[in-house]
Short mmCIF file of N, CA and C in Angstrom, two decimals:
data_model
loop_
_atom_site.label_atom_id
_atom_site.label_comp_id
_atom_site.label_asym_id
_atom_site.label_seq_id
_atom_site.Cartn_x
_atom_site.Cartn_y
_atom_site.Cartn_z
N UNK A 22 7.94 14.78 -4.85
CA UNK A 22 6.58 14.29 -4.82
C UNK A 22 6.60 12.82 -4.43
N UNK A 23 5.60 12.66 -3.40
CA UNK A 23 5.93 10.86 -3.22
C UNK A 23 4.90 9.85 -4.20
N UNK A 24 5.50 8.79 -4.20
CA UNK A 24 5.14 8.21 -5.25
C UNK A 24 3.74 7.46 -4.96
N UNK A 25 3.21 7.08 -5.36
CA UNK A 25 1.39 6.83 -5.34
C UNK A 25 1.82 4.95 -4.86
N UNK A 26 1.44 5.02 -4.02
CA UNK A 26 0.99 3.57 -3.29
C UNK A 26 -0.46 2.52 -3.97
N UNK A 27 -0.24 1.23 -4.15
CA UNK A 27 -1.27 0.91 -4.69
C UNK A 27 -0.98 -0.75 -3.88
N UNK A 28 -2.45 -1.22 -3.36
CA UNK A 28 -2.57 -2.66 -3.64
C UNK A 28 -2.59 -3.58 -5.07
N UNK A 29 -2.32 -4.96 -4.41
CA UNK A 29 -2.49 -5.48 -6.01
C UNK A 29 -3.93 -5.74 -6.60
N UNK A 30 -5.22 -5.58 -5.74
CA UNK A 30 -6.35 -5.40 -6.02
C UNK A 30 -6.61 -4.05 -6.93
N UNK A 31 -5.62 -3.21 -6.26
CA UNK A 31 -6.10 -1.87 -7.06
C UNK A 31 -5.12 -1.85 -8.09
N UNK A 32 -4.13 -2.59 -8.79
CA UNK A 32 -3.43 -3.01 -9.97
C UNK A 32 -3.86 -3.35 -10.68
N UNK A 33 -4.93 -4.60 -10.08
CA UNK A 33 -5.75 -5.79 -10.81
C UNK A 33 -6.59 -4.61 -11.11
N UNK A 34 -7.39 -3.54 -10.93
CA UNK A 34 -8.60 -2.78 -11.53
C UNK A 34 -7.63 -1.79 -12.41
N UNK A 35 -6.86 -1.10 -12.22
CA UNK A 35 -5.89 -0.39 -13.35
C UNK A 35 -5.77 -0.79 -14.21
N UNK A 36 -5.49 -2.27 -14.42
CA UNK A 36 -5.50 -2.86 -15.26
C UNK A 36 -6.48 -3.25 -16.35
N UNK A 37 -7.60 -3.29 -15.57
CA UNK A 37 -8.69 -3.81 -16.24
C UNK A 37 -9.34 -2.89 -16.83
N UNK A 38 -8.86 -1.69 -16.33
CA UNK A 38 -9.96 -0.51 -16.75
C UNK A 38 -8.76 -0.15 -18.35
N UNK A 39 -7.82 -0.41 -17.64
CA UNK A 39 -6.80 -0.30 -19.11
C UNK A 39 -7.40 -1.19 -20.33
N UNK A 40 -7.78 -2.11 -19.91
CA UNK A 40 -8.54 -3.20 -21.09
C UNK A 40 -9.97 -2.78 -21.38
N UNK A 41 -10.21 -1.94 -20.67
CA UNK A 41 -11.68 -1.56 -21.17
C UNK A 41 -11.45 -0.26 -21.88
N UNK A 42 -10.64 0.61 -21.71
CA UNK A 42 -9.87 1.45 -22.57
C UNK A 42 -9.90 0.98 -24.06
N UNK A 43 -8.83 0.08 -23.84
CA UNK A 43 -8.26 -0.30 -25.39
C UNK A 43 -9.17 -0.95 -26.14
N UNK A 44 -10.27 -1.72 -25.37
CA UNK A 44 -11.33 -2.30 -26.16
C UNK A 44 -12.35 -0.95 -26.94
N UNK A 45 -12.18 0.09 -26.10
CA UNK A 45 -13.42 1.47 -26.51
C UNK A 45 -13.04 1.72 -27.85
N UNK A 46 -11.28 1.26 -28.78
CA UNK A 46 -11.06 2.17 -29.52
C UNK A 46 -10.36 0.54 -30.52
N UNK A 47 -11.26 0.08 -31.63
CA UNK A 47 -11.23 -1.18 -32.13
C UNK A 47 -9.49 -1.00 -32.84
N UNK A 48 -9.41 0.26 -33.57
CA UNK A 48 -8.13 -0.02 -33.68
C UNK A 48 -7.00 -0.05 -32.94
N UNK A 49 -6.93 0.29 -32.08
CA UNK A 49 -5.65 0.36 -30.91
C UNK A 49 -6.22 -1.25 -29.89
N UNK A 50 -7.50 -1.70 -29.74
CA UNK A 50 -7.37 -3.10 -29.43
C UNK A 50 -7.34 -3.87 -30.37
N UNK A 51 -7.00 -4.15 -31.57
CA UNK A 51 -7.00 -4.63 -33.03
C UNK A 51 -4.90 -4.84 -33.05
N UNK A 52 -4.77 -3.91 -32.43
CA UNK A 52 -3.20 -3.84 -32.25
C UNK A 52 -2.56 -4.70 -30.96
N UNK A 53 -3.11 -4.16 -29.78
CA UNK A 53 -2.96 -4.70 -28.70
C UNK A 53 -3.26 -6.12 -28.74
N UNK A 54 -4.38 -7.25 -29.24
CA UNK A 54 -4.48 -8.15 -29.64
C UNK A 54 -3.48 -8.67 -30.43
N UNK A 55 -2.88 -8.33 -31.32
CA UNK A 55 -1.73 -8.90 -32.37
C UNK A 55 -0.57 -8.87 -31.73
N UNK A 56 -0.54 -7.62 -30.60
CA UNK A 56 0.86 -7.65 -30.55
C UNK A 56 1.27 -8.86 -28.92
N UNK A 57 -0.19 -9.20 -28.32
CA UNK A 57 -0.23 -9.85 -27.54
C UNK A 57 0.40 -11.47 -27.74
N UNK A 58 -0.57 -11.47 -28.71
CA UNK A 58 -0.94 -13.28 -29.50
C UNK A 58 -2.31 -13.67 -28.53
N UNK A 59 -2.96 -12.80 -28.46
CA UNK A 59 -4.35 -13.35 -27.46
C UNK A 59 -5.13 -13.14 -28.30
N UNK A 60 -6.21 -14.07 -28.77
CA UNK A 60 -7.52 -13.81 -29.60
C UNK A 60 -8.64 -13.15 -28.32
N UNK A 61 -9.80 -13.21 -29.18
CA UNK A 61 -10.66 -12.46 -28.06
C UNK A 61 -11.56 -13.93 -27.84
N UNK A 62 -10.78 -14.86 -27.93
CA UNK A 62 -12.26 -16.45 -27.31
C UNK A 62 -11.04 -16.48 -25.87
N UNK A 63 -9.64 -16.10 -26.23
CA UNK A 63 -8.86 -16.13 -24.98
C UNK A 63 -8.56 -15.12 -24.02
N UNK A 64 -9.42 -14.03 -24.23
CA UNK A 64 -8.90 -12.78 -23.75
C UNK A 64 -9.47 -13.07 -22.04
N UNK A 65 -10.76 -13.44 -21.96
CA UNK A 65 -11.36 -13.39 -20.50
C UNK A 65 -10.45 -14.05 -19.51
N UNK A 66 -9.79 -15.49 -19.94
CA UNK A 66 -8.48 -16.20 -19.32
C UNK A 66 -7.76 -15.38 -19.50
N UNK A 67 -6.97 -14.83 -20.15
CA UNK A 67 -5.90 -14.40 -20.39
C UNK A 67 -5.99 -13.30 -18.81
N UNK A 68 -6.56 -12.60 -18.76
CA UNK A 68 -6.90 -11.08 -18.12
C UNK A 68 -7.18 -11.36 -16.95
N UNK A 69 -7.53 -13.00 -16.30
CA UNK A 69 -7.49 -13.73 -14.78
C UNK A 69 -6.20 -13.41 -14.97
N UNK A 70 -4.99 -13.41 -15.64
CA UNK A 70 -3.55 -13.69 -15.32
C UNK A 70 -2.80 -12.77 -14.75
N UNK A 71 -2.71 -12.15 -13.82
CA UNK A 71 -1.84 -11.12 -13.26
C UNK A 71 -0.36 -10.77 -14.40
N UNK A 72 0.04 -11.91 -14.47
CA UNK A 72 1.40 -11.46 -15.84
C UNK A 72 0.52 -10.60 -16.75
N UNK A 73 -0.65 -11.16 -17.22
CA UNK A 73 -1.16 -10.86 -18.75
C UNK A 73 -1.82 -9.77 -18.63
N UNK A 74 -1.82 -8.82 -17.20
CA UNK A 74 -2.40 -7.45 -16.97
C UNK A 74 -1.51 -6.75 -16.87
N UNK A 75 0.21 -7.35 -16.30
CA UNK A 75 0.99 -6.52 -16.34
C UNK A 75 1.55 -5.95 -17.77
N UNK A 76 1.61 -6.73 -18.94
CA UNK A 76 1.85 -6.80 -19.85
C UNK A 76 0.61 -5.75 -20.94
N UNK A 77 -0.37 -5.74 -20.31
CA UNK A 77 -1.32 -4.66 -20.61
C UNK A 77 -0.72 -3.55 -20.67
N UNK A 78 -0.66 -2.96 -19.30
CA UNK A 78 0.03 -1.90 -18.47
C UNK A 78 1.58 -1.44 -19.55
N UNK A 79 1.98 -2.29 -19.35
CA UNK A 79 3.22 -2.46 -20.42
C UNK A 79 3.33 -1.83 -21.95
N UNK A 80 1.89 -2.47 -22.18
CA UNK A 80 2.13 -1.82 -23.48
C UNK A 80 1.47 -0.17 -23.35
N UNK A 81 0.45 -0.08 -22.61
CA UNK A 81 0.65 1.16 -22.64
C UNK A 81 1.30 2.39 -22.46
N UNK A 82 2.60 1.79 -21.45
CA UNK A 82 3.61 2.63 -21.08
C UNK A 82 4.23 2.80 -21.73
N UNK A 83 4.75 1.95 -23.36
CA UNK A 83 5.05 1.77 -24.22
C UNK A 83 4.85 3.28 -25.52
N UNK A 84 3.69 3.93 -25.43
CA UNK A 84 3.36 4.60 -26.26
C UNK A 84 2.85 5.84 -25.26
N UNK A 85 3.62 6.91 -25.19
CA UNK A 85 3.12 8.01 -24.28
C UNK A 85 1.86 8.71 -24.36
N UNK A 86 1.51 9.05 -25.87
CA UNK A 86 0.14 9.54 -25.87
C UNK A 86 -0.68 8.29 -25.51
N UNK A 87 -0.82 7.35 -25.78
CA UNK A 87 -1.67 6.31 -25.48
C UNK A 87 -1.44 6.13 -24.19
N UNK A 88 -0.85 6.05 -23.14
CA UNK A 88 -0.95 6.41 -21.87
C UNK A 88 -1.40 7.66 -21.55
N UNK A 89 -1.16 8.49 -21.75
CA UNK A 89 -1.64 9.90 -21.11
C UNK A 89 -3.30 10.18 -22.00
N UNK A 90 -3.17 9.76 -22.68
CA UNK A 90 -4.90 9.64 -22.87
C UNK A 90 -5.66 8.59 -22.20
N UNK A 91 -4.90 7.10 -21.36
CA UNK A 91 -5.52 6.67 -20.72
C UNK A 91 -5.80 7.36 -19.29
N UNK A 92 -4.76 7.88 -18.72
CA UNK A 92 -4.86 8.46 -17.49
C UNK A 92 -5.30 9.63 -17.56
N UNK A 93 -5.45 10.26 -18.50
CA UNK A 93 -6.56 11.54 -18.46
C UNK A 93 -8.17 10.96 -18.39
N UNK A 94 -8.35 10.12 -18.92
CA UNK A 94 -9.44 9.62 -19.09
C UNK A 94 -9.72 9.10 -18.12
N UNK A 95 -8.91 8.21 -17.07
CA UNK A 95 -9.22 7.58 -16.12
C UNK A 95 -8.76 8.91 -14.50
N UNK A 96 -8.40 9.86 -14.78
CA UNK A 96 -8.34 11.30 -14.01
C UNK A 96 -7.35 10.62 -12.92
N UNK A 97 -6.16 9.92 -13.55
CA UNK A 97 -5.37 9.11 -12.35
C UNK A 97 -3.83 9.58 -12.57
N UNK A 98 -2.58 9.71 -11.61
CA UNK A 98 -1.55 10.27 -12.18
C UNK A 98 -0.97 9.54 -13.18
N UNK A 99 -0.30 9.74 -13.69
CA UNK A 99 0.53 8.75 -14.96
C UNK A 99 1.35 8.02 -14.94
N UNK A 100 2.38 7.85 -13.02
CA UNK A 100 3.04 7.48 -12.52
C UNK A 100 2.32 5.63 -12.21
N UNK A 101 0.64 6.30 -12.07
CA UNK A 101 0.02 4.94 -11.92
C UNK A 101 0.23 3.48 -12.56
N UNK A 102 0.22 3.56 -13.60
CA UNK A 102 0.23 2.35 -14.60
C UNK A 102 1.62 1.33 -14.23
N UNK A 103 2.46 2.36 -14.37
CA UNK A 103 3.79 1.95 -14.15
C UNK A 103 4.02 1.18 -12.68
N UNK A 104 3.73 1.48 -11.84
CA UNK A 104 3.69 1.13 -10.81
C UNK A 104 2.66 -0.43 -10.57
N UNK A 105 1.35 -0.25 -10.95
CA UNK A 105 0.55 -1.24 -11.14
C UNK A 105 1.61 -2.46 -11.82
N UNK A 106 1.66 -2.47 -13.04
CA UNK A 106 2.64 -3.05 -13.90
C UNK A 106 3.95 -4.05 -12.77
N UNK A 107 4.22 -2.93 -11.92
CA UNK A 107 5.20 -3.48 -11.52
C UNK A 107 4.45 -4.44 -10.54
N UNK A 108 3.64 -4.03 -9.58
CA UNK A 108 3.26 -4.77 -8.66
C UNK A 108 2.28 -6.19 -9.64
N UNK A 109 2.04 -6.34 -10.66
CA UNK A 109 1.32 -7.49 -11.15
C UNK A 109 2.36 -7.84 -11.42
N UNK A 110 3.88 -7.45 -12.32
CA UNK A 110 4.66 -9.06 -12.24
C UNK A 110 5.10 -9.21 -11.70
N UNK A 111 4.95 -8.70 -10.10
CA UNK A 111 5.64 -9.49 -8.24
C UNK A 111 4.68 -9.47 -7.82
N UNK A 112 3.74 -10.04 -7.99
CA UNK A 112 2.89 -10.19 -7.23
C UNK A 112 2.79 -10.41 -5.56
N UNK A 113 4.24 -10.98 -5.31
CA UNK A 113 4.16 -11.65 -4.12
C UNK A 113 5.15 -10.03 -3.58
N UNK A 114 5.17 -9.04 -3.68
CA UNK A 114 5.37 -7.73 -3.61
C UNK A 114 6.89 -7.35 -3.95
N UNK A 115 7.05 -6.07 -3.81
CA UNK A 115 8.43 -5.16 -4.29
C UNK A 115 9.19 -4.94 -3.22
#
């Protein structure tokens, strides 16, 4: 199977939709916050940061059901995140 191609625009929205995810569900962003060190007066900076989206991505890859309930939810393969992830911390590409 070939592997899913993505810009870093379409990383930068994987990402974000990943943060709008984790925000839907107070305890799993209650976690994601702590385990960051980002309050929520820093989160809007934080989430301009290409590192600080990859690190999103990250943690969700981190916990399999919590990925595969994001990408069911977002109807995207699961291969996605991972890939995003990668292309936000090279930004300057792979």
């Amino acid at each position: 199977m070939k592997s899913p191609r993505l810009t870093q625009e379409e990383a930068e929205v994987i990402a974000l939709k990943a943060l709008s995810f984790l925000a839907g569900d107070p305890q799993r962003f209650s976690r994601f916050l702590a385990l960051s060190g980002v309050d929520l007066g820093g989160l809007r900076q934080a989430a301009a940061s290409p590192e600080f989206l990859a690190g999103l991505l990250n943690h969700l890859l981190e916990d399999e059901s919590l990925l595969l309930s994001f990408t069911a939810e977002q109807e995207i393969d699961p291969r996605i995140p991972a890939i995003a992830a990668q292309l936000l911390s090279h930004p300057s590409g792979i």
